[in-house]
Every structure is written in structure tokens, then in C-alpha cells.
Tab-separated table of C-alpha atoms and ligand atoms in Angstrom:
chain	number	residue	atom	x	y	z
D	1	MET	CA	0.208	0.309	0.026
D	2	THR	CA	1.300	3.401	-0.745
D	3	ASP	CA	1.700	5.963	1.843
D	4	ILE	CA	-1.391	8.305	2.643
D	5	ARG	CA	-0.665	12.014	1.073
D	6	TYR	CA	-2.626	14.855	0.190
D	7	ASP	CA	-0.809	16.147	-2.877
D	8	GLY	CA	-2.970	18.820	-4.637
D	9	ARG	CA	-5.417	18.574	-1.931
D	10	VAL	CA	-6.883	21.926	0.000
D	11	ALA	CA	-7.962	21.535	3.446
D	12	ILE	CA	-9.841	23.925	5.856
D	13	ILE	CA	-9.218	23.132	9.594
D	14	THR	CA	-11.089	25.254	11.784
D	15	GLY	CA	-9.775	26.134	15.464
D	16	ALA	CA	-6.319	25.198	13.961
D	17	GLY	CA	-4.402	27.545	16.179
D	18	GLY	CA	-3.836	25.113	19.086
D	19	GLY	CA	-4.794	21.946	20.587
D	20	LEU	CA	-6.056	19.315	18.291
D	21	GLY	CA	-6.507	21.192	14.931
D	22	LYS	CA	-2.984	22.585	14.853
D	23	THR	CA	-2.044	18.594	15.010
D	24	TYR	CA	-4.015	18.144	12.056
D	25	ALA	CA	-2.705	21.210	10.062
D	26	LEU	CA	0.731	20.146	10.655
D	27	MET	CA	0.236	16.423	9.561
D	28	LEU	CA	-1.856	17.186	6.468
D	29	SER	CA	0.862	19.857	5.580
D	30	ALA	CA	3.749	17.596	5.990
D	31	ARG	CA	2.024	15.077	3.555
D	32	GLY	CA	1.290	17.437	0.928
D	33	ALA	CA	-1.988	19.396	1.698
D	34	LYS	CA	-2.194	23.250	1.510
D	35	ILE	CA	-3.865	24.280	4.451
D	36	VAL	CA	-6.260	27.111	5.675
D	37	VAL	CA	-5.625	27.476	9.246
D	38	ASN	CA	-8.659	29.131	10.704
D	39	ASP	CA	-8.889	30.387	14.421
D	40	LEU	CA	-10.756	32.974	16.115
D	41	GLY	CA	-8.150	33.103	18.410
D	42	GLY	CA	-10.024	33.792	21.595
D	43	ASN	CA	-10.420	32.136	24.821
D	44	PRO	CA	-11.624	28.460	25.712
D	45	ASP	CA	-15.133	29.922	26.916
D	46	GLY	CA	-15.362	31.860	23.457
D	47	THR	CA	-14.752	35.265	24.620
D	48	GLY	CA	-11.652	37.228	23.038
D	49	ALA	CA	-10.325	37.123	19.742
D	50	GLY	CA	-6.871	37.728	18.323
D	51	THR	CA	-4.498	36.717	15.173
D	52	SER	CA	-1.474	35.075	17.057
D	53	MET	CA	-2.797	31.667	17.086
D	54	ALA	CA	-3.501	31.224	13.718
D	55	ASP	CA	-0.583	32.960	12.584
D	56	ALA	CA	1.574	30.687	14.795
D	57	THR	CA	0.471	27.595	12.981
D	58	VAL	CA	0.919	28.890	9.670
D	59	LYS	CA	4.474	29.998	10.540
D	60	GLU	CA	5.306	26.792	11.971
D	61	ILE	CA	3.926	24.931	8.604
D	62	VAL	CA	5.831	27.152	6.485
D	63	GLU	CA	9.107	26.702	8.320
D	64	LYS	CA	8.801	23.270	7.631
D	65	GLY	CA	8.324	23.898	3.939
D	66	GLY	CA	4.468	23.266	3.541
D	67	GLU	CA	1.866	25.805	2.319
D	68	ALA	CA	-0.769	27.510	4.506
D	69	ILE	CA	-2.544	30.665	5.311
D	70	ALA	CA	-4.437	31.915	8.241
D	71	ASN	CA	-8.148	33.016	8.696
D	72	TYR	CA	-9.312	34.488	11.551
D	73	ASP	CA	-13.111	34.522	10.830
D	74	SER	CA	-15.484	33.296	13.667
D	75	VAL	CA	-17.043	29.864	12.057
D	76	SER	CA	-20.431	30.979	13.997
D	77	THR	CA	-21.668	33.421	11.667
D	78	PRO	CA	-22.792	32.605	8.070
D	79	GLU	CA	-20.319	35.431	6.949
D	80	GLY	CA	-17.397	33.719	8.693
D	81	GLY	CA	-17.986	30.531	7.146
D	82	GLU	CA	-18.541	32.008	3.692
D	83	ALA	CA	-15.369	33.565	4.179
D	84	ILE	CA	-13.337	30.756	5.434
D	85	THR	CA	-14.312	28.676	1.817
D	86	LYS	CA	-13.360	31.954	-0.064
D	87	SER	CA	-9.888	32.231	1.510
D	88	ALA	CA	-9.279	28.671	0.657
D	89	LEU	CA	-10.737	29.480	-2.998
D	90	ASP	CA	-8.710	32.895	-3.648
D	91	ALA	CA	-5.130	31.441	-1.956
D	92	PHE	CA	-5.433	27.764	-3.445
D	93	GLY	CA	-8.265	27.658	-6.084
D	94	ARG	CA	-9.989	24.453	-4.444
D	95	VAL	CA	-11.516	22.959	-1.193
D	96	ASP	CA	-11.270	19.036	-0.699
D	97	ILE	CA	-10.985	18.686	3.271
D	98	VAL	CA	-13.059	20.276	6.154
D	99	ILE	CA	-12.020	19.341	9.414
D	100	ASN	CA	-14.780	21.090	11.618
D	101	ASN	CA	-12.851	21.254	14.907
D	102	ALA	CA	-13.233	24.762	16.463
D	103	GLY	CA	-14.762	24.649	19.880
D	104	ILE	CA	-15.517	26.168	23.232
D	105	LEU	CA	-16.748	24.942	26.831
D	106	ARG	CA	-19.470	26.806	29.092
D	107	ASP	CA	-20.124	23.912	31.362
D	108	LYS	CA	-23.073	24.537	34.020
D	109	THR	CA	-25.518	22.399	35.661
D	110	PHE	CA	-28.802	22.257	33.871
D	111	ALA	CA	-30.785	24.152	36.821
D	112	LYS	CA	-27.829	27.081	36.326
D	113	MET	CA	-27.859	27.196	32.614
D	114	THR	CA	-28.205	30.658	31.173
D	115	PRO	CA	-29.398	31.570	27.417
D	116	ALA	CA	-25.828	33.148	27.037
D	117	ASP	CA	-24.391	29.551	28.110
D	118	LEU	CA	-26.492	27.629	25.821
D	119	GLU	CA	-26.537	29.992	22.683
D	120	SER	CA	-22.700	30.670	22.487
D	121	VAL	CA	-21.990	26.861	22.507
D	122	LEU	CA	-24.595	26.051	19.651
D	123	ASP	CA	-23.305	28.766	18.093
D	124	VAL	CA	-19.681	27.628	17.613
D	125	HIS	CA	-20.373	23.920	17.508
D	126	VAL	CA	-23.617	23.398	15.626
D	127	LYS	CA	-23.938	26.438	13.699
D	128	GLY	CA	-20.273	26.830	12.941
D	129	ALA	CA	-20.233	23.229	11.555
D	130	PHE	CA	-23.074	24.148	9.322
D	131	TYR	CA	-21.995	27.566	8.211
D	132	THR	CA	-18.255	26.419	7.722
D	133	SER	CA	-19.313	23.219	5.824
D	134	ILE	CA	-21.922	24.681	3.360
D	135	PRO	CA	-19.918	26.964	1.204
D	136	ALA	CA	-17.287	24.096	1.113
D	137	PHE	CA	-19.835	21.274	0.312
D	138	ARG	CA	-21.060	23.119	-2.571
D	139	VAL	CA	-17.472	23.461	-3.911
D	140	MET	CA	-16.700	19.907	-3.177
D	141	LYS	CA	-20.130	18.724	-5.222
D	142	GLU	CA	-18.605	20.377	-8.285
D	143	ASN	CA	-15.557	18.656	-7.791
D	144	ASN	CA	-17.125	15.479	-7.076
D	145	TYR	CA	-14.734	14.708	-4.186
D	146	GLY	CA	-14.705	15.670	-0.643
D	147	ARG	CA	-13.820	14.492	2.802
D	148	MET	CA	-15.130	15.992	6.139
D	149	VAL	CA	-14.905	15.209	9.709
D	150	PHE	CA	-17.149	16.808	12.432
D	151	THR	CA	-15.949	16.772	16.061
D	152	ALA	CA	-18.218	15.207	18.450
D	153	SER	CA	-17.703	14.484	22.279
D	154	ALA	CA	-18.179	11.655	24.783
D	155	ALA	CA	-20.021	14.161	26.489
D	156	GLY	CA	-23.008	13.970	24.181
D	157	LEU	CA	-22.542	10.358	22.935
D	158	PHE	CA	-22.573	8.940	26.288
D	159	GLY	CA	-23.309	11.992	28.708
D	160	ASN	CA	-21.220	13.848	31.010
D	161	PHE	CA	-22.524	15.860	34.156
D	162	GLY	CA	-22.676	19.746	33.730
D	163	GLN	CA	-22.375	19.459	30.110
D	164	THR	CA	-26.280	19.619	28.674
D	165	ASN	CA	-25.474	22.683	26.234
D	166	TYR	CA	-22.086	21.108	25.045
D	167	GLY	CA	-23.367	17.340	24.929
D	168	ALA	CA	-26.612	18.539	23.138
D	169	ALA	CA	-24.259	20.444	20.665
D	170	LYS	CA	-22.083	17.590	19.926
D	171	MET	CA	-24.466	14.842	19.246
D	172	ALA	CA	-26.437	17.390	16.691
D	173	LEU	CA	-23.024	16.941	14.442
D	174	VAL	CA	-23.858	13.245	14.510
D	175	GLY	CA	-26.899	13.823	12.859
D	176	LEU	CA	-25.521	16.423	10.399
D	177	SER	CA	-22.915	13.817	9.429
D	178	ASN	CA	-25.280	11.136	9.266
D	179	VAL	CA	-27.654	12.997	6.864
D	180	LEU	CA	-24.716	14.739	4.917
D	181	SER	CA	-22.977	11.685	4.341
D	182	LEU	CA	-26.142	10.499	2.421
D	183	GLU	CA	-26.462	13.560	0.594
D	184	GLY	CA	-22.505	13.512	-0.528
D	185	ALA	CA	-22.445	9.963	-1.355
D	186	LYS	CA	-23.147	10.397	-5.318
D	187	ASN	CA	-20.468	12.684	-5.230
D	188	ASN	CA	-17.621	11.171	-3.475
D	189	ILE	CA	-18.071	13.325	-0.477
D	190	LYS	CA	-17.286	11.131	2.798
D	191	THR	CA	-18.250	12.511	5.962
D	192	ASN	CA	-17.421	10.930	9.670
D	193	VAL	CA	-17.392	12.198	13.120
D	194	ILE	CA	-14.652	11.436	16.040
D	195	ALA	CA	-15.154	11.775	19.821
D	196	PRO	CA	-11.733	12.731	20.896
D	197	ILE	CA	-10.040	12.499	24.205
D	198	ALA	CA	-6.699	14.609	24.409
D	199	LYS	CA	-4.968	16.904	26.800
D	200	THR	CA	-5.367	20.492	25.383
D	201	ARG	CA	-5.956	23.694	26.872
D	202	MET	CA	-9.730	23.111	26.962
D	203	THR	CA	-9.279	19.840	28.858
D	204	GLU	CA	-6.131	19.832	31.058
D	205	ALA	CA	-7.752	20.923	34.136
D	206	LEU	CA	-10.732	18.207	33.593
D	207	LEU	CA	-8.509	15.261	33.045
D	208	GLY	CA	-6.371	15.469	36.055
D	209	GLY	CA	-3.484	12.561	36.345
D	210	PHE	CA	-4.931	11.129	33.099
D	211	ALA	CA	-3.961	14.063	30.821
D	212	ASP	CA	-0.564	13.075	30.098
D	213	ALA	CA	-1.589	9.693	28.830
D	214	VAL	CA	-3.632	10.949	26.330
D	215	LYS	CA	-1.816	13.263	23.742
D	216	ALA	CA	-3.448	15.355	20.731
D	217	ASP	CA	-1.103	13.511	18.755
D	218	HIS	CA	-2.953	10.328	19.655
D	219	VAL	CA	-5.981	11.450	17.547
D	220	THR	CA	-4.102	12.879	14.612
D	221	PRO	CA	-3.668	9.718	12.718
D	222	LEU	CA	-7.111	8.895	12.599
D	223	VAL	CA	-8.446	12.114	11.536
D	224	ALA	CA	-5.745	12.011	8.785
D	225	TYR	CA	-7.019	8.927	7.480
D	226	LEU	CA	-10.685	9.958	7.289
D	227	THR	CA	-9.567	13.017	5.272
D	228	SER	CA	-7.467	11.110	2.775
D	229	GLU	CA	-8.689	9.672	-0.369
D	230	GLN	CA	-7.989	6.155	0.665
D	231	CYS	CA	-10.922	6.248	3.105
D	232	GLN	CA	-14.042	4.995	1.464
D	233	LEU	CA	-15.930	5.142	5.036
D	234	SER	CA	-18.796	7.505	5.528
D	235	HIS	CA	-21.657	7.892	8.097
D	236	GLU	CA	-19.094	6.507	10.984
D	237	VAL	CA	-18.389	7.624	14.386
D	238	PHE	CA	-15.098	6.887	16.363
D	239	SER	CA	-13.940	7.145	19.928
D	240	VAL	CA	-9.908	8.007	19.891
D	241	GLY	CA	-7.779	9.200	22.303
D	242	GLY	CA	-4.530	7.769	24.338
D	243	GLY	CA	-3.633	5.632	21.468
D	244	ARG	CA	-6.987	3.586	21.296
D	245	TYR	CA	-8.983	3.866	18.245
D	246	SER	CA	-12.581	2.391	18.394
D	247	ARG	CA	-15.862	2.418	16.773
D	248	ILE	CA	-19.204	3.931	18.148
D	249	PHE	CA	-22.494	3.339	16.440
D	250	VAL	CA	-26.225	3.596	16.800
D	251	GLY	CA	-27.597	0.353	16.881
D	252	LEU	CA	-31.483	-0.697	16.567
D	253	THR	CA	-32.597	-3.806	18.444
D	254	PRO	CA	-35.289	-6.201	16.914
D	255	GLY	CA	-37.661	-5.343	19.766
D	256	TRP	CA	-40.946	-6.794	20.482
D	257	PHE	CA	-43.804	-6.721	18.057
D	258	ALA	CA	-47.312	-6.493	19.902
D	259	GLY	CA	-48.736	-8.656	16.705
D	260	LYS	CA	-50.355	-7.809	13.414
D	261	GLY	CA	-53.289	-5.171	13.882
D	262	LYS	CA	-52.565	-5.416	17.674
D	263	THR	CA	-51.832	-2.311	19.948
D	264	ALA	CA	-49.861	-2.678	22.996
D	265	THR	CA	-51.107	-1.616	26.366
D	266	PRO	CA	-48.757	0.267	28.964
D	267	GLU	CA	-48.754	-3.253	30.826
D	268	ASP	CA	-47.415	-4.831	27.743
D	269	ILE	CA	-44.681	-2.645	27.397
D	270	ARG	CA	-43.998	-3.385	31.149
D	271	GLU	CA	-43.977	-7.017	30.603
D	272	HIS	CA	-41.640	-7.011	27.856
D	273	LEU	CA	-38.799	-4.456	28.784
D	274	ASP	CA	-36.452	-7.010	28.411
D	275	GLN	CA	-37.215	-8.240	24.903
D	276	ILE	CA	-37.559	-4.598	23.914
D	277	ARG	CA	-34.081	-3.683	25.190
D	278	SER	CA	-32.329	-6.836	24.325
D	279	THR	CA	-29.284	-6.084	22.037
D	280	ASP	CA	-29.305	-9.544	20.716
D	281	GLY	CA	-29.552	-9.152	16.881
D	282	TYR	CA	-29.262	-5.692	16.703
D	283	ILE	CA	-28.608	-3.718	13.244
D	284	ILE	CA	-26.649	-0.576	12.724
D	285	PRO	CA	-28.855	1.054	10.539
D	286	ALA	CA	-26.792	2.886	7.387
D	287	SER	CA	-29.985	5.192	6.999
D	288	ILE	CA	-33.693	5.289	7.997
D	289	ALA	CA	-34.513	3.126	5.186
D	290	ASP	CA	-32.690	0.282	7.087
D	291	GLU	CA	-35.358	0.908	10.123
D	292	MET	CA	-37.964	1.071	7.582
D	293	LYS	CA	-36.986	-2.317	6.034
D	294	LEU	CA	-37.035	-3.860	9.563
D	295	LEU	CA	-40.277	-2.631	10.396
D	296	LEU	CA	-41.858	-3.587	7.142
D	297	ASP	CA	-40.258	-7.149	7.726
D	298	THR	CA	-41.797	-7.375	11.202
D	299	LEU	CA	-45.246	-6.344	9.959
D	300	LYS	CA	-45.095	-8.755	7.167
D	301	GLY	CA	-44.142	-11.399	9.614
O	1	NAI	P1	-8.576	24.111	22.169
O	1	NAI	O1	-9.236	25.060	22.875
O	1	NAI	O2	-7.181	23.788	22.032
O	1	NAI	O3	-9.190	24.214	20.465
O	1	NAI	C1	-10.297	24.781	19.922
O	1	NAI	C2	-10.080	25.742	19.235
O	1	NAI	O4	-11.090	26.489	18.404
O	1	NAI	C3	-9.145	27.061	19.642
O	1	NAI	O5	-7.754	27.273	19.047
O	1	NAI	C4	-10.156	28.324	19.510
O	1	NAI	O6	-9.490	29.512	19.606
O	1	NAI	C5	-10.782	27.717	18.215
O	1	NAI	N1	-12.082	28.488	18.193
O	1	NAI	C6	-12.856	28.429	19.425
O	1	NAI	N2	-14.126	29.292	18.664
O	1	NAI	C7	-13.849	29.319	17.388
O	1	NAI	C8	-14.626	30.252	16.414
O	1	NAI	N3	-15.956	30.881	16.872
O	1	NAI	N4	-14.146	30.308	14.953
O	1	NAI	C9	-12.980	29.658	14.960
O	1	NAI	N5	-12.142	29.121	15.803
O	1	NAI	C10	-12.837	29.406	17.160
O	1	NAI	O7	-9.681	22.392	22.430
O	1	NAI	P2	-9.240	21.265	21.937
O	1	NAI	O8	-9.285	20.288	22.868
O	1	NAI	O9	-8.039	21.009	20.717
O	1	NAI	O10	-10.664	21.246	21.060
O	1	NAI	C11	-10.838	20.697	19.382
O	1	NAI	C12	-12.431	20.308	19.237
O	1	NAI	O11	-12.660	19.018	20.055
O	1	NAI	C13	-13.322	20.993	19.756
O	1	NAI	O12	-14.358	21.023	19.051
O	1	NAI	C14	-13.686	20.377	21.254
O	1	NAI	O13	-14.992	20.450	21.507
O	1	NAI	C15	-13.630	18.833	20.874
O	1	NAI	N6	-13.204	17.702	21.918
O	1	NAI	C16	-11.831	17.669	22.457
O	1	NAI	C17	-11.904	17.029	23.486
O	1	NAI	C18	-10.735	16.775	24.023
O	1	NAI	O14	-10.384	15.717	25.098
O	1	NAI	N7	-9.574	17.505	23.855
O	1	NAI	C19	-12.930	16.063	24.041
O	1	NAI	C20	-14.172	16.137	23.127
O	1	NAI	C21	-14.170	16.869	22.118
């Protein structure tokens, strides 16, 4: 097998001024990609802005012989998203890869959640992924080629105390990627999701003694693979951290069928909970069509 390379490819990486995004930028550029290093350059809670973070990543890439430009727009507005793709087209003439990575935290327990804490987190993670990816997707469709990665989190996939805003935002990206993988299929556009665990400025204090075992560099190879031409996967979700790479999936169990033409009572549900919840014989639907097929097969007996 040949090495994975990105010669001639152009990658937009949001939040690439530090943390995980910077490692993606360095690896893809070292293997031939031209990079748009997007970063708003603010604080982990989404306040502030600056140019130094994106500039530092660009400087490092250029010093190593790669090609990159900085972009300082916020992903969280339609204008910012448009400007990011425009900067890729103006500098390099195309867009092949988008890594949606920019992120902030505003952790609060649910009872204390303010509208501002909810909106700022949804703006960056959810709207940011839409506004960055829509203009790029249009270009990818024309080129019949694209690779996109969305950054979810175990906080949403599995749950984490005090992160309802963040968890909901991160799960939204799974839905976005699942639908987009279907819409992009005929144009060779693959979209996948990662749920990373890594020591960065965002997580250093939260990870405690565990932090040094989970380096950002452990996450980079998976994202590099998912954004390569060799990757034929789409509609998938991966857990990645500390050198462990693992699939996360949404499964559908065969469940319990009340019987043709019958309506269950609440007591029936109580009595069949074990069968409803049993994971024996589950499937992993590739789209809503797989669930419909299972239902039709059940109804047909
Ligand atoms: P980080 O704080 O080092 O990186 C996030 C970057 O996004 C920062 O450089 C920040 O300036 C930039 N950013 C924030 N808002 C932006 C905006 N509106 N527009 C453009 N850039 C913006 O943190 P880290 O850990 O590298 O995070 C990367 C992604 O991974 C985030 O989406 C985060 O939620 C996610 N994640 C990280 C985990 C971890 O263990 N480090 C766990 C689960 C998810």
C-alpha cells in the first residue's frame, strides 16, 4: 500500500491555532496538503479574539516547507463560514477537506444554564459546523470529491455531568454528518465524526492525572486517515484517545412486536421490557431506510 498523502488537496481546518486542530494542520501539510488555518484566537469560553494563534500555526507549517494561510473568522456566523471557503478558493483554488474542529466550553449544571451559555455553545459547535461546511460542500459537489470530519464528544454520545449545552451541541453533529453522508454519497463526499479525548488547553484541568497519557498527537492519525482519498468510510463515528481507536455506533434492536393489527397496553410494554431492550440481533442502520425495512419485515411477519 502507498503512503497516505494529500498532494494537490486543500484542507480547511477550523480552530487550528492550537490543540487538536494544530496537529491536524501539521500532519496534513507535512503530507502535501495546502492548509487554511482558521482560528478566532479567543479564550476557551469563546470570549476574545486575536490573530496570533492562527499565525503561529501557519508560521510553523511554512518553516517546515509546507503551504498554509491564516483565516481569523469566527465559524459561528454565515459570513464567517463563507469567508473561510472564499479564503481557500482565493489562495489555493479549491477545497477538498474540511475538519470541523473549532470549539468552546461553557459548562454549567442544567438548573444554572443561562441563555448566553446555551447560545454561545450552539453557535460555535452546531451553527459553526453548518456555516463552515455548507459553502465548502457546494465546491466539493462541483469537484465530485470531498472529505469532512465533525468533532463530537463523549459528553454528548454517552453523557457527562454539567455539560447539557455542550453534549447537545456535539450530538447534533452526529445527525448532521449522518444526513450529509447520504447527500454527499453520489459526489464522492465522505463525512465522519470523531469523539476525541486529549490533553489540550480545553481539557487539561478536567483530565487530572490522566492528562499526560492522552496526547493530541494520538488523535491526529485517525483524522488524517478519514480525510484521505483512501478513506471510503462515511456515516461513521469513532472514539479516539491515548492510542486507542474504536468505533461508536447507533444500533437498533429487533425489539418486541405486539402482533399484526394489535395495539399494546402500557402493561404489555412493562412485561416485554427485557425483549424491547435486548441487544441480541441488533443492526446498525446505514440510513432511515434500514429501520423502515426492519419494520416492514416485522409487519409482514
Ligand atoms: P482548543 O481550545 O485547544 O481548540 C479549540 C480551538 O477552536 C481554539 O484554538 C479556539 O481558538 C478555536 N475556536 C473557538 N471558537 C472559534 C470560532 N468561533 N471560530 C474559529 N475558531 C474558534 O481545544 P481542543 O481540545 O483542541 O478542541 C478541539 C475540538 O475537539 C473541539 O471541538 C472540542 O470541543 C473537541 N473535543 C475535545 C476533547 C478533548 O479531550 N480535547 C474532547 C471532546 C471533544
